[in-house]
Amino acid sequence: MAEAHQAVGFRPSLTSDGGEAELSAPVLQEIYVSGLRSWKRHLSRFWNDFLTGVFPASPLSWLFLFSAIQLAWFLQLDPSLGLMEKIKELLPDWGGQHHRLRGVLAAALFASCLWGALILTLHIALRLLLSYHGWLLEPHGAMSSPTKTWLALVRIFSGRHPMLFSYQRSLPRQPVPSVQDTVRKYLESVRPVLSDEDFDWTAGLAQEFLKLQASLLQWYLRLKSWWASNYVSDWWEEFVYLRSRNSLMVNSNYYMMDFLYVTPTPVQAARAGNAVHALLLYRHRLNRQEILPTLLMGMRPLCSAQYEKIFNTTRIPGIQKDHIRHLRDSRHVAVFHRGRFFRVGTHSQSGLLSPRALEQQFQRILDDPSPACPHEEHLAALTAAPRDMWAQVRRSLKTRAGDALEAVEGAAFFVSLDSEPAGLAREDPAASLDAYAHALLAGRGHDRWFDKSFSLMVFSNGKLGLSVEHSWADCPISGHMWEFTLATECFHLGYSADGHCKGHPDPSLPHPQRLHWDLPDKIHLSISLALRGAKTLSGNIDCHVFPFSHFGKSFIKRCHLSSDSFIQMALQLAHFRDRGQFCLTYESTMTRLFLEGRTETVRSCTREACNFVRAMEDREKTDPQCLALFRVAVDKHQALLKAAMSGQGVDRHLFALYIVSQFLHLQSPFLDQVHSEQWQLATSQIPVQQVHLFDVHNYPDYVSSGGGFGPADDHGYGVSYIFMGDDTITFHISSKKSSTKTDSHRLGQHIEDALLDVASLFQEGQRLKRGCRGLGQDDSGHRCGSLPCHTRGSRAPTTSANF
């Protein structure tokens, strides 16, 4: 998601604003601090670690072991081989009447030591098993005998009924790749986009780097990997996100959409009530660790550390860098409506408020006729301002309006009740979806608190959406929460026949508290400047959303291909047709196979992909020739994806090497060149993680339509996509209107053409074409997932026709 934007926009520099003084600290001290932060996080989770740290055992297993030892002792058997007698001798002598108590204590101590040793053995064995990545490297759909054996052993050592954080102590640490391999892979990735002269110059810089600086920088990284939980993640959070001084709006935040084709209720307050209740139910399950850890292949656990900061979290601006403030609990949400701020309590003495009670509170806000105070309406635009400016203004705001500021920053999350409708409109479906995406990504620039971990947007017609700040976690985490929210508020909580939340209102509830801001005169100018900048940034964003319903994941699976690789190759073809050249392409993938892993880059523009694209544009090439090159390109992309997931990617390693070089004040022309690259195509797939929550066969329209993020480059595109069920792919495209080189709608048309052209290479696609009416519909008019009649290079139907 927006992780792509921040990563490609990373421009570390040593300036006179204080950054140089911090970066000049000894690198060993920084490595020590990184490890200290890791250990502090472990200690702060002591109780959870106790419950989950004994996993796959349980606290009751100690009682069973102790009882077994006592039974053996009663039968005059000594399972300790004399150790318990040694322990008894070391215990104080309390007299003859306490001889039996000493025996019980000795048995308890022996049981505890044996229990701890067994748990440690299980942890070590499971960590060794989870360090195996051979299953990732196997062909798609195939499984070797070693992998089957590995899966069986993981199943044995994993235990039953894991909690969210049960696997954390057993996850391996992210390995530091070989610097020679990283440089080789980097040169291979840039070869397709560089001229011979530029490539030779870059290769020369790389060889100089390997000869002069690489070994020293690599040594420091290996040292950090032994001491800290993850050798890259804390630096990634600090330097890519928290030290960025740009506006969070568009640059750091991303959005998540509601259902595309349906709105469960048109009553704004009711939708807000159910959604807020569902979100707080998710938080309750999160606090109790009742959310199941994500398992690949149903067996390989992913790191769950990022879940900790979903709620009660705010990014606090600073002069040199921001910091993330996370509260253990919060029993209210901050609400914005027509320029006014409210504090709405979410709990009563009996517990969490019902959806109907929350609806009542939101309706009271909607019905409140009081106007916004001067400058209060646009106050939140400060959170969209450059971070240095916002940090300075916030100091004054905290002094004069500390209570109101704390009510917002200390809220579980932020809710914006918008006065305008949003979502798909039948009168103009294409334009309405584009406006919906723009409203979620940027909005008016002052209608959400961009510092909050996420803001829930509720539009006047009942449509929902999320605006998510990126520094605290990556898209799959907020996506998991959003899937639960949509499924829960729609299928489990539900609505009455008149569109209201089920249940009865509670007249005894106090009215929502209106927040009052004492804004000094010097802040007024700052608010005006921030609003002007936010409107400029918002007005420059071109968003385009379209569901591609001609075929989807089911067709790609029938072609025996990876769905992600299929889309990535089609994006290469579409971008080449749009710009007439190849460019470095950023695709985000996760490294959560490792403890505290976040993301890695897949460089999707490969030499194999370029060969395929050139063949598609060459009329002399036959379909079988193009198909053969396409399969080679897909295989290469899969190899890069699996390498990135297993910690053998390129960009995070080069990033960490660069940070070490800055700490050491060691200039590296090669690393400078790497981090000055322009990524004109930033892409991301939004994973669907909880398919069981949605009945896509009986209710195909009740699936999330994904989300999007801003472009990574002033002359580039941001493209995200999600597989909605089996037969639809929704794309979210963004670019900047100020660029004469980009057009989100034009790229969307090229993507649609490219997908149809690639699909037509397959005999399955040719078979599906027969009898199709040209819009992915059967004779009855229903969407059938078929391919329209399309030949390579022809123009596809317009996007709006698909609705």
PDB file of C-alpha atoms in Angstrom, residues 150 259 370 441 528 545 656 789:
ATOM      1  CA  TRP A 150       8.603 -30.607   7.499  1.00  0.00           C
ATOM      2  CA  PHE A 259     -18.438  -3.025  -0.275  1.00  0.00           C
ATOM      3  CA  SER A 370     -24.436  24.391  16.982  1.00  0.00           C
ATOM      4  CA  LEU A 441      -7.331   9.251   0.295  1.00  0.00           C
ATOM      5  CA  SER A 528      -4.822  28.786   6.975  1.00  0.00           C
ATOM      6  CA  VAL A 545     -10.934   2.869  -9.528  1.00  0.00           C
ATOM      7  CA  ALA A 656      20.257  -0.975   6.234  1.00  0.00           C
ATOM      8  CA  CYS A 789     -14.150 -11.173 -27.635  1.00  0.00           C
TER       9      CYS A 789
END
